[in-house]
Amino acid sequence: MLRVIQRLQEESDIQSVAIIDRFLKARRLESKLVEIQVQLIAMMRNNTTYRTTSPVIQEEPATNPLIEPRQLDANLYELSLISQRSVLFTSFLNERASDEMEILETEKDLVMKGKDNRFYGTNGILLSSGLTKRVRELMSSYLVIDEYLLKKSIDKAMKIDDYDPSASQTSTCVDDVFFILKAAIKRCISTYEPEVVGSAVKTVMKILEGSYLNQFQQKMSTIFTSYDASARNAEKLMEQAKVNYMVVLNNLDVSADYIHRLAKEVEPDIKKGIWLNVEEDTQMISNTMNEFDEFSDKFKQSLQTGLEQLMNQILKPRVRPLFQEAYKEVKYVLEEDEYNEADIDEKFIKRFCLGFDKLVQTYKQTLTENNFGTLIGLLVDVMTAQWERIVFQTRFNQYGALRFDKDLRSVIHHLSTLSEWLSRDKFTRLNQMATLLNFEEPSEIYDFWGNKAGSMNWRLTVTEVKKILALRLDFDADEVANLLPKNN
């Protein structure tokens, strides 16, 4: 029976190669590959010109009807099916041959007589048949077509990109592009060829970075400089620029998540696949898919850079005026009746919350939850630093210190309601300042310092502690100056 299987493999090589040749001729695949190579070179030159000379969208090279995308998509499906059937057939022959070889224990040499063992496996079947070689050549064509179709489809998705705030926090290109990518990856997995999957995934990441991520990065670098600041409607244009910028940030955020999920979503397809070497092939493909996790870091890095740029250019300059407005007619040296009046009026907290809510309103409405949380974190870092500077320049008495502590707690509570990602740790230094300012006398520091600090981790230096305590008008300056050893 083993000889029959060997003869079947030899005959299948002859017939399958003839069938594949007729397929290539009927589909005009060689002509399509030549035209695709021309188009890929033209697209590469176009992208280089776009990146180095002008933000204006270049004219798209005319597409030959021979490589119409829908037809190419159908060709890729046919090629993946040929590869799949080839793997199934080879797996069937190998399995049957292995069973027969186990039966022919004493006749192995007789069956393999006249054959070069270097080209045959232990089961007596060719390690690399004519069919296998021919299909691998086809898969090279598959990868070229796949690259072209991916690039073409993603470029189109970017050109027709649109944003509808009532429909989504991202623009349309995100869902479009990842629908294309998921379909492409599922199709390459269906070839049951690990090398094809590995090459296809590398192509996906290359195109995703060049035709997708780079466009977002370019938009971020030009959005705030592309509008006329001297125009009559400059303020309106600026607001639109901010929205456009935030949409790009949302696109980056959701894209990073989609890339991470992409590997998880194709796991069932990998497990269901019929691989020649199941354990080795599935492990190889799983490792390839895990590269998407590292690749998503590029989107996260661009996102972090973009959020920091938004913070520094737009929000940071408005933090100081926010405090200046909130602290109008507010002081922290109070008599008892002034303290009671301040407790009722709460001028600072009302003004601050109103100003802060107005400041972040557009961002809260437009940004994704993750982006808004990160932005609030960056904003709080800037705010706490500004507030610390204000505290160091303010004088307090006991009633004023109590009022400051209430103001601080109210601000922390209000900000916590805006984002669940807010870390109260960011206010640790201000909380420690409030604690110091509310001492009955300077020597209380010894109940909280050194061995008696307990779980309290002081973020203030000795010098800063003394400066804070010196802000209390009712504390003796010499006593404060002599507190704590200088080397602590």
C-alpha positions as a printed NumPy array, in Angstrom:
array([[  0.   ,   0.   ,   0.   ],
       [  2.905,   2.346,   0.712],
       [  4.068,   2.009,  -2.9  ],
       [  0.563,   3.008,  -4.008],
       [  0.733,   6.102,  -1.796],
       [  4.166,   6.985,  -3.193],
       [  2.888,   6.565,  -6.745],
       [ -0.174,   8.658,  -5.878],
       [  2.093,  11.454,  -4.654],
       [  4.14 ,  11.31 ,  -7.862],
       [  1.019,  11.405, -10.04 ],
       [ -0.533,  14.199,  -7.984],
       [  2.615,  16.265,  -8.565],
       [  2.175,  15.93 , -12.312],
       [ -1.561,  16.602, -12.37 ],
       [ -1.64 ,  19.371,  -9.758],
       [  1.135,  21.327, -11.469],
       [ -0.81 ,  21.121, -14.734],
       [ -3.981,  22.31 , -12.981],
       [ -2.151,  25.184, -11.297],
       [ -0.607,  26.26 , -14.598],
       [ -4.062,  26.358, -16.197],
       [ -5.338,  28.349, -13.201],
       [ -2.519,  30.883, -13.553],
       [ -3.228,  31.277, -17.244],
       [ -6.996,  31.621, -16.769],
       [ -6.568,  34.231, -14.029],
       [ -3.747,  36.044, -15.88 ],
       [ -1.869,  36.028, -12.598],
       [  1.573,  36.735, -14.042],
       [  0.311,  39.838, -15.855],
       [ -1.4  ,  40.986, -12.683],
       [  1.787,  40.558, -10.669],
       [  3.765,  42.69 , -13.138],
       [  1.146,  45.439, -12.986],
       [  0.966,  45.235,  -9.192],
       [  4.736,  45.704,  -8.906],
       [  4.45 ,  48.836, -11.052],
       [  1.624,  50.141,  -8.865],
       [  3.494,  49.407,  -5.62 ],
       [  6.526,  51.367,  -6.832],
       [  4.275,  54.28 ,  -7.853],
       [  2.524,  54.221,  -4.462],
       [  5.852,  54.146,  -2.638],
       [  7.075,  57.198,  -4.573],
       [  3.79 ,  58.974,  -3.896],
       [  4.054,  58.331,  -0.165],
       [  7.66 ,  59.559,  -0.096],
       [  6.646,  62.764,  -1.875],
       [  3.714,  63.214,   0.488],
       [  5.887,  62.87 ,   3.587],
       [  8.783,  65.038,   2.462],
       [  7.254,  67.865,   0.464],
       [  3.647,  68.713,   1.088],
       [  0.621,  67.817,   3.206],
       [ -1.543,  68.018,   0.073],
       [ -2.964,  64.651,  -0.961],
       [ -1.238,  63.439,  -4.105],
       [ -2.992,  62.25 ,  -7.237],
       [ -3.612,  58.535,  -7.046],
       [ -1.99 ,  56.609,  -9.907],
       [ -4.491,  55.25 , -12.408],
       [ -5.443,  51.64 , -11.705],
       [ -5.373,  49.077, -14.488],
       [ -8.729,  47.214, -14.731],
       [ -6.645,  44.052, -14.702],
       [ -5.964,  44.56 , -10.982],
       [ -9.413,  45.665,  -9.888],
       [ -9.53 ,  45.182,  -6.077],
       [-12.615,  42.962,  -5.981],
       [-11.121,  40.633,  -8.557],
       [ -7.837,  40.509,  -6.642],
       [ -9.732,  39.711,  -3.451],
       [-11.358,  36.764,  -5.217],
       [ -7.939,  35.647,  -6.511],
       [ -6.52 ,  35.72 ,  -2.97 ],
       [ -9.381,  33.571,  -1.762],
       [ -8.693,  31.058,  -4.547],
       [ -4.966,  31.005,  -3.765],
       [ -5.613,  30.472,  -0.046],
       [ -7.983,  27.646,  -0.942],
       [ -5.345,  25.992,  -3.171],
       [ -2.808,  26.176,  -0.342],
       [ -5.333,  24.864,   2.155],
       [ -6.271,  21.882,  -0.031],
       [ -2.604,  21.18 ,  -0.705],
       [ -1.87 ,  21.027,   3.035],
       [ -4.905,  18.814,   3.628],
       [ -3.843,  16.436,   0.855],
       [ -0.236,  16.296,   2.082],
       [ -1.419,  15.702,   5.667],
       [ -3.639,  12.849,   4.443],
       [ -0.769,  11.199,   2.523],
       [  1.634,  11.576,   5.458],
       [ -0.834,  10.103,   7.928],
       [ -1.677,   7.102,   5.746],
       [  1.978,   6.523,   4.852],
       [  2.996,   6.609,   8.539],
       [  0.361,   3.984,   9.324],
       [  1.605,   1.777,   6.488],
       [  5.25 ,   2.185,   7.47 ],
       [  4.49 ,   0.92 ,  10.972],
       [  3.006,  -2.253,   9.447],
       [  5.967,  -2.774,   7.096],
       [  8.595,  -3.026,   9.823],
       [ 10.644,  -5.731,   8.088],
       [ 10.042,  -4.536,   4.541],
       [ 11.058,  -0.871,   4.854],
       [ 14.281,  -1.335,   2.904],
       [ 12.44 ,  -3.133,   0.138],
       [  9.862,  -0.354,  -0.221],
       [ 12.555,   2.359,  -0.284],
       [ 14.816,   0.458,  -2.696],
       [ 16.127,   2.712,  -5.451],
       [ 15.083,   5.925,  -3.66 ],
       [ 17.42 ,   8.559,  -2.188],
       [ 16.6  ,   8.627,   1.535],
       [ 17.782,  12.238,   1.79 ],
       [ 14.599,  13.392,   0.032],
       [ 12.173,  11.168,   1.911],
       [ 10.749,  11.261,   5.396],
       [ 10.658,   8.329,   7.818],
       [  7.212,   7.458,   6.469],
       [  8.517,   7.034,   2.912],
       [  6.888,  10.17 ,   1.509],
       [  8.794,  12.994,  -0.229],
       [  9.722,  15.762,   2.185],
       [  9.113,  18.382,  -0.494],
       [  6.873,  17.238,  -3.325],
       [  6.349,  18.986,  -6.638],
       [  2.932,  20.099,  -5.436],
       [  4.393,  21.59 ,  -2.275],
       [  7.057,  23.498,  -4.205],
       [  4.534,  24.806,  -6.723],
       [  2.144,  25.95 ,  -4.012],
       [  4.957,  27.756,  -2.215],
       [  5.676,  29.645,  -5.419],
       [  1.991,  30.514,  -5.562],
       [  2.148,  31.772,  -1.995],
       [  4.871,  34.222,  -2.998],
       [  2.376,  35.631,  -5.501],
       [ -0.27 ,  35.588,  -2.767],
       [  1.888,  37.777,  -0.517],
       [  2.568,  40.32 ,  -3.273],
       [ -1.131,  40.625,  -4.113],
       [ -2.046,  40.745,  -0.43 ],
       [  0.395,  43.6  ,   0.208],
       [ -0.938,  45.615,  -2.718],
       [ -4.583,  45.038,  -1.818],
       [ -3.965,  45.899,   1.841],
       [ -2.173,  49.114,   0.964],
       [ -4.788,  50.066,  -1.612],
       [ -7.685,  49.375,   0.78 ],
       [ -6.121,  51.218,   3.716],
       [ -5.219,  54.221,   1.554],
       [ -8.828,  54.377,   0.39 ],
       [-10.113,  54.134,   3.973],
       [ -7.878,  57.07 ,   4.924],
       [ -9.001,  59.147,   1.937],
       [-12.733,  58.745,   2.71 ],
       [-12.175,  59.161,   6.455],
       [-14.986,  61.059,   8.166],
       [-15.965,  61.995,  11.721],
       [-19.501,  62.039,  13.099],
       [-19.555,  62.893,  16.842],
       [-23.066,  61.466,  17.197],
       [-21.949,  58.067,  15.883],
       [-18.51 ,  57.446,  17.37 ],
       [-15.607,  59.009,  19.252],
       [-13.274,  57.949,  16.44 ],
       [-13.326,  58.699,  12.737],
       [-14.502,  56.065,  10.254],
       [-11.008,  54.975,   9.189],
       [-10.39 ,  53.074,  12.439],
       [-13.205,  50.542,  12.042],
       [-12.66 ,  50.369,   8.28 ],
       [ -8.941,  49.659,   8.547],
       [ -9.236,  47.04 ,  11.256],
       [-12.058,  45.283,   9.437],
       [ -9.685,  45.037,   6.446],
       [ -6.802,  43.81 ,   8.63 ],
       [ -8.847,  41.185,  10.417],
       [-10.136,  39.79 ,   7.122],
       [ -6.593,  39.706,   5.688],
       [ -5.148,  37.915,   8.724],
       [ -7.971,  35.366,   8.85 ],
       [ -7.441,  34.672,   5.148],
       [ -3.696,  34.14 ,   5.504],
       [ -4.296,  31.765,   8.434],
       [ -6.652,  29.765,   6.205],
       [ -3.675,  28.922,   3.932],
       [ -2.383,  26.669,   6.754],
       [  1.149,  27.809,   5.926],
       [  3.024,  29.256,   8.955],
       [  5.582,  31.029,   6.733],
       [  2.779,  32.768,   4.832],
       [  1.166,  33.881,   8.103],
       [  4.491,  35.219,   9.404],
       [  5.194,  37.176,   6.208],
       [  1.615,  38.495,   6.02 ],
       [  1.708,  39.724,   9.622],
       [  5.004,  41.57 ,   9.005],
       [  3.431,  43.168,   5.925],
       [  0.379,  44.193,   7.946],
       [  2.545,  45.894,  10.561],
       [  4.674,  47.626,   7.913],
       [  1.633,  49.01 ,   6.085],
       [ -0.157,  49.876,   9.315],
       [  2.806,  51.961,  10.414],
       [  3.499,  53.579,   7.047],
       [ -0.006,  54.235,   5.731],
       [ -1.951,  54.584,   8.988],
       [  0.096,  55.537,  12.049],
       [  2.321,  57.957,  10.123],
       [ -0.721,  59.837,   8.838],
       [ -1.981,  60.333,  12.387],
       [  1.436,  61.558,  13.48 ],
       [  1.574,  64.003,  10.573],
       [ -1.906,  65.318,  11.351],
       [ -0.945,  65.929,  14.98 ],
       [  2.118,  67.905,  13.938],
       [  0.16 ,  70.212,  11.602],
       [ -3.365,  70.607,  13.046],
       [ -2.583,  73.62 ,  15.256],
       [ -0.436,  75.321,  12.621],
       [ -2.672,  74.801,   9.593],
       [ -5.374,  77.341,  10.488],
       [ -5.157,  81.138,  10.096],
       [ -4.804,  82.592,  13.608],
       [ -5.424,  86.11 ,  12.26 ],
       [ -8.756,  85.278,  10.62 ],
       [-12.011,  86.744,  11.938],
       [-13.259,  83.339,  13.002],
       [ -9.886,  82.305,  14.424],
       [-11.44 ,  81.258,  17.748],
       [-13.916,  78.972,  15.99 ],
       [-11.14 ,  77.545,  13.829],
       [ -9.067,  76.912,  16.949],
       [-11.934,  75.018,  18.604],
       [-12.342,  72.897,  15.478],
       [ -8.595,  72.244,  15.428],
       [ -8.804,  71.028,  19.031],
       [-11.64 ,  68.647,  18.15 ],
       [ -9.732,  67.359,  15.121],
       [ -6.676,  66.804,  17.291],
       [ -8.682,  64.926,  19.919],
       [-10.241,  62.7  ,  17.245],
       [ -6.718,  61.695,  16.153],
       [ -5.897,  60.913,  19.791],
       [ -9.042,  58.783,  20.018],
       [ -8.066,  57.   ,  16.819],
       [ -4.674,  56.159,  18.33 ],
       [ -6.219,  54.976,  21.592],
       [ -8.805,  52.706,  19.975],
       [ -6.288,  51.461,  17.385],
       [ -3.884,  50.369,  20.131],
       [ -6.74 ,  48.436,  21.744],
       [ -7.814,  46.893,  18.409],
       [ -4.257,  45.754,  17.654],
       [ -4.061,  44.089,  21.06 ],
       [ -7.422,  42.381,  20.515],
       [ -6.597,  41.312,  16.963],
       [ -4.337,  38.484,  18.124],
       [ -6.973,  37.239,  20.566],
       [ -9.758,  37.273,  17.994],
       [ -7.919,  35.055,  15.497],
       [ -6.889,  32.435,  18.098],
       [ -9.911,  30.191,  17.281],
       [ -8.902,  30.205,  13.59 ],
       [ -5.37 ,  29.119,  14.536],
       [ -6.641,  26.323,  16.766],
       [ -9.093,  25.077,  14.125],
       [ -6.411,  25.06 ,  11.412],
       [ -5.065,  21.789,   9.99 ],
       [ -1.309,  22.173,  10.215],
       [  1.361,  19.741,   9.003],
       [  3.248,  20.007,  12.313],
       [  0.496,  20.965,  14.728],
       [  2.451,  21.901,  17.877],
       [  5.39 ,  23.523,  16.093],
       [  3.259,  25.439,  13.59 ],
       [  0.648,  26.707,  16.078],
       [  3.398,  27.832,  18.455],
       [  5.182,  29.65 ,  15.632],
       [  1.979,  31.427,  14.57 ],
       [  1.056,  32.31 ,  18.167],
       [  4.503,  33.874,  18.618],
       [  3.972,  35.814,  15.389],
       [  0.603,  37.105,  16.616],
       [  2.146,  38.145,  19.921],
       [  4.231,  40.666,  17.955],
       [  1.044,  42.723,  17.676],
       [  1.227,  43.423,  21.422],
       [  4.668,  44.999,  21.014],
       [  3.524,  46.803,  17.875],
       [  0.603,  48.403,  19.737],
       [  3.202,  50.149,  21.937],
       [  4.053,  52.398,  18.96 ],
       [  0.48 ,  53.677,  18.97 ],
       [  0.579,  54.138,  22.742],
       [  3.828,  56.104,  22.529],
       [  2.399,  58.399,  19.844],
       [ -0.753,  58.78 ,  21.933],
       [  1.201,  59.739,  25.054],
       [  3.243,  62.258,  23.056],
       [  0.047,  63.706,  21.582],
       [ -1.653,  64.059,  24.969],
       [  1.414,  65.755,  26.43 ],
       [  1.507,  68.14 ,  23.462],
       [ -2.179,  68.974,  23.954],
       [ -1.508,  69.541,  27.646],
       [  1.515,  71.792,  27.128],
       [  0.209,  73.851,  24.203],
       [ -3.468,  74.286,  25.079],
       [ -4.288,  73.473,  28.698],
       [ -1.184,  74.348,  30.71 ],
       [ -1.297,  78.095,  29.881],
       [ -4.848,  78.233,  31.301],
       [ -4.079,  76.717,  34.714],
       [ -2.582,  79.855,  36.261],
       [ -5.513,  82.099,  35.181],
       [ -7.873,  79.452,  36.595],
       [ -6.334,  79.816,  40.056],
       [ -6.087,  83.589,  39.772],
       [ -9.818,  83.817,  39.102],
       [-10.701,  81.308,  41.823],
       [ -8.585,  83.095,  44.465],
       [-10.02 ,  86.585,  43.882],
       [-10.92 ,  88.098,  47.282],
       [ -9.956,  84.855,  49.008],
       [ -7.498,  84.823,  51.91 ],
       [ -6.317,  82.339,  54.51 ],
       [ -5.769,  84.711,  57.416],
       [ -9.253,  84.69 ,  58.94 ],
       [-11.045,  85.653,  62.112],
       [-13.741,  83.317,  63.42 ],
       [-16.623,  85.269,  61.842],
       [-14.732,  85.495,  58.532],
       [-14.131,  81.759,  58.678],
       [-17.832,  81.059,  59.209],
       [-18.709,  83.393,  56.334],
       [-16.152,  81.695,  54.07 ],
       [-17.618,  78.329,  55.075],
       [-20.996,  79.461,  53.736],
       [-19.793,  81.286,  50.611],
       [-17.11 ,  78.793,  49.512],
       [-15.951,  81.331,  46.93 ],
       [-12.769,  79.495,  45.968],
       [-14.286,  76.063,  45.481],
       [-17.309,  77.342,  43.545],
       [-15.169,  79.427,  41.195],
       [-12.562,  76.728,  40.808],
       [-15.077,  73.955,  40.003],
       [-16.943,  76.197,  37.574],
       [-13.736,  77.251,  35.824],
       [-12.294,  73.734,  35.755],
       [-15.508,  72.178,  34.392],
       [-15.622,  74.818,  31.672],
       [-11.948,  74.174,  30.884],
       [-12.36 ,  70.41 ,  30.402],
       [-15.912,  70.317,  29.023],
       [-14.94 ,  69.92 ,  25.36 ],
       [-12.322,  67.308,  26.219],
       [-14.754,  65.282,  28.317],
       [-17.33 ,  65.293,  25.515],
       [-14.864,  64.394,  22.757],
       [-12.107,  62.198,  24.176],
       [-12.385,  58.488,  24.917],
       [-12.63 ,  57.584,  28.594],
       [ -9.039,  56.366,  28.621],
       [ -7.705,  59.508,  26.914],
       [ -9.714,  61.827,  29.15 ],
       [ -8.453,  60.037,  32.252],
       [ -4.842,  60.348,  31.087],
       [ -5.311,  64.02 ,  30.195],
       [ -6.859,  64.754,  33.604],
       [ -3.854,  63.054,  35.201],
       [ -1.468,  65.31 ,  33.272],
       [ -3.6  ,  68.356,  34.059],
       [ -3.646,  67.523,  37.778],
       [  0.168,  67.294,  37.76 ],
       [  0.364,  70.839,  36.394],
       [ -2.384,  72.085,  38.745],
       [ -0.83 ,  70.666,  41.9  ],
       [  2.539,  72.197,  40.988],
       [  0.856,  75.593,  40.464],
       [ -1.149,  75.255,  43.676],
       [  2.008,  74.401,  45.641],
       [  3.632,  77.597,  44.346],
       [  0.573,  79.562,  45.481],
       [  0.666,  77.968,  48.951],
       [  4.346,  78.836,  49.404],
       [  3.465,  82.494,  48.687],
       [  0.429,  82.646,  51.015],
       [  0.17 ,  83.435,  54.738],
       [ -2.08 ,  81.453,  57.079],
       [ -3.466,  81.442,  60.583],
       [ -5.318,  78.594,  62.312],
       [ -8.716,  79.384,  60.793],
       [ -7.156,  79.954,  57.375],
       [ -5.326,  76.615,  57.52 ],
       [ -8.604,  74.872,  58.325],
       [-10.265,  76.636,  55.381],
       [ -7.42 ,  75.602,  53.054],
       [ -7.782,  71.978,  54.134],
       [-11.511,  72.08 ,  53.277],
       [-10.815,  73.719,  49.913],
       [ -8.242,  71.053,  49.09 ],
       [-10.559,  68.174,  50.048],
       [-13.405,  69.662,  48.014],
       [-11.204,  69.996,  44.922],
       [ -9.982,  66.39 ,  45.259],
       [-13.565,  65.158,  45.627],
       [-14.746,  67.156,  42.619],
       [-11.928,  65.916,  40.384],
       [-12.553,  62.336,  41.5  ],
       [-16.109,  62.552,  40.16 ],
       [-14.796,  63.499,  36.711],
       [-12.474,  60.546,  36.172],
       [-12.222,  57.188,  37.879],
       [ -8.568,  57.053,  36.801],
       [ -7.595,  59.998,  39.035],
       [ -4.939,  59.017,  41.548],
       [ -5.244,  60.741,  44.925],
       [ -1.523,  60.151,  45.278],
       [ -1.013,  63.206,  43.055],
       [ -2.277,  65.375,  45.932],
       [  0.   ,  63.825,  48.566],
       [  2.31 ,  66.844,  48.834],
       [ -0.613,  69.28 ,  49.123],
       [ -2.274,  67.057,  51.724],
       [  0.942,  67.017,  53.728],
       [  1.113,  70.814,  53.462],
       [ -2.45 ,  71.043,  54.806],
       [ -1.513,  68.705,  57.667],
       [  1.454,  70.884,  58.615],
       [ -0.557,  74.093,  58.408],
       [ -3.177,  72.66 ,  60.763],
       [ -0.713,  71.86 ,  63.572],
       [ -1.572,  73.373,  66.944],
       [  2.117,  74.129,  67.387],
       [  5.317,  73.533,  65.317],
       [  6.659,  70.82 ,  67.649],
       [  3.837,  68.496,  66.551],
       [  6.04 ,  67.606,  63.603],
       [  7.934,  65.226,  65.911],
       [  4.755,  63.133,  66.263],
       [  4.816,  62.511,  62.498],
       [  8.53 ,  62.479,  61.625],
       [ 11.259,  59.834,  61.748],
       [ 10.427,  56.681,  63.688],
       [  6.985,  58.067,  64.536],
       [  6.063,  58.628,  60.876],
       [  4.357,  55.216,  60.755],
       [  2.829,  54.611,  57.332],
       [  3.261,  58.243,  56.307],
       [  5.803,  58.648,  53.539],
       [  6.878,  62.274,  53.57 ],
       [  7.155,  63.8  ,  50.082],
       [  8.288,  67.137,  51.519],
       [ 11.917,  67.838,  52.365],
       [ 12.99 ,  69.245,  55.727],
       [ 13.484,  72.651,  54.107],
       [  9.982,  72.568,  52.622],
       [  8.458,  71.507,  55.945],
       [ 10.052,  74.502,  57.646],
       [  8.901,  76.834,  54.865],
       [  5.316,  75.615,  55.235],
       [  5.301,  75.942,  59.004],
       [  6.809,  79.428,  58.65 ],
       [  3.702,  80.458,  56.673],
       [  1.646,  80.304,  59.897],
       [  1.673,  83.843,  61.292],
       [  0.967,  82.581,  64.797],
       [  3.985,  80.236,  64.885],
       [  7.274,  81.415,  66.373],
       [  9.799,  81.856,  63.533],
       [ 12.807,  80.859,  65.671],
       [ 11.076,  77.684,  66.886],
       [ 10.279,  76.698,  63.291],
       [ 13.834,  77.42 ,  62.17 ],
       [ 15.284,  75.092,  64.827],
       [ 12.978,  72.156,  64.022],
       [ 14.342,  68.86 ,  62.658],
       [ 18.013,  68.081,  61.941],
       [ 19.322,  69.573,  58.698],
       [ 20.605,  66.235,  57.377],
       [ 17.109,  64.658,  57.284]])
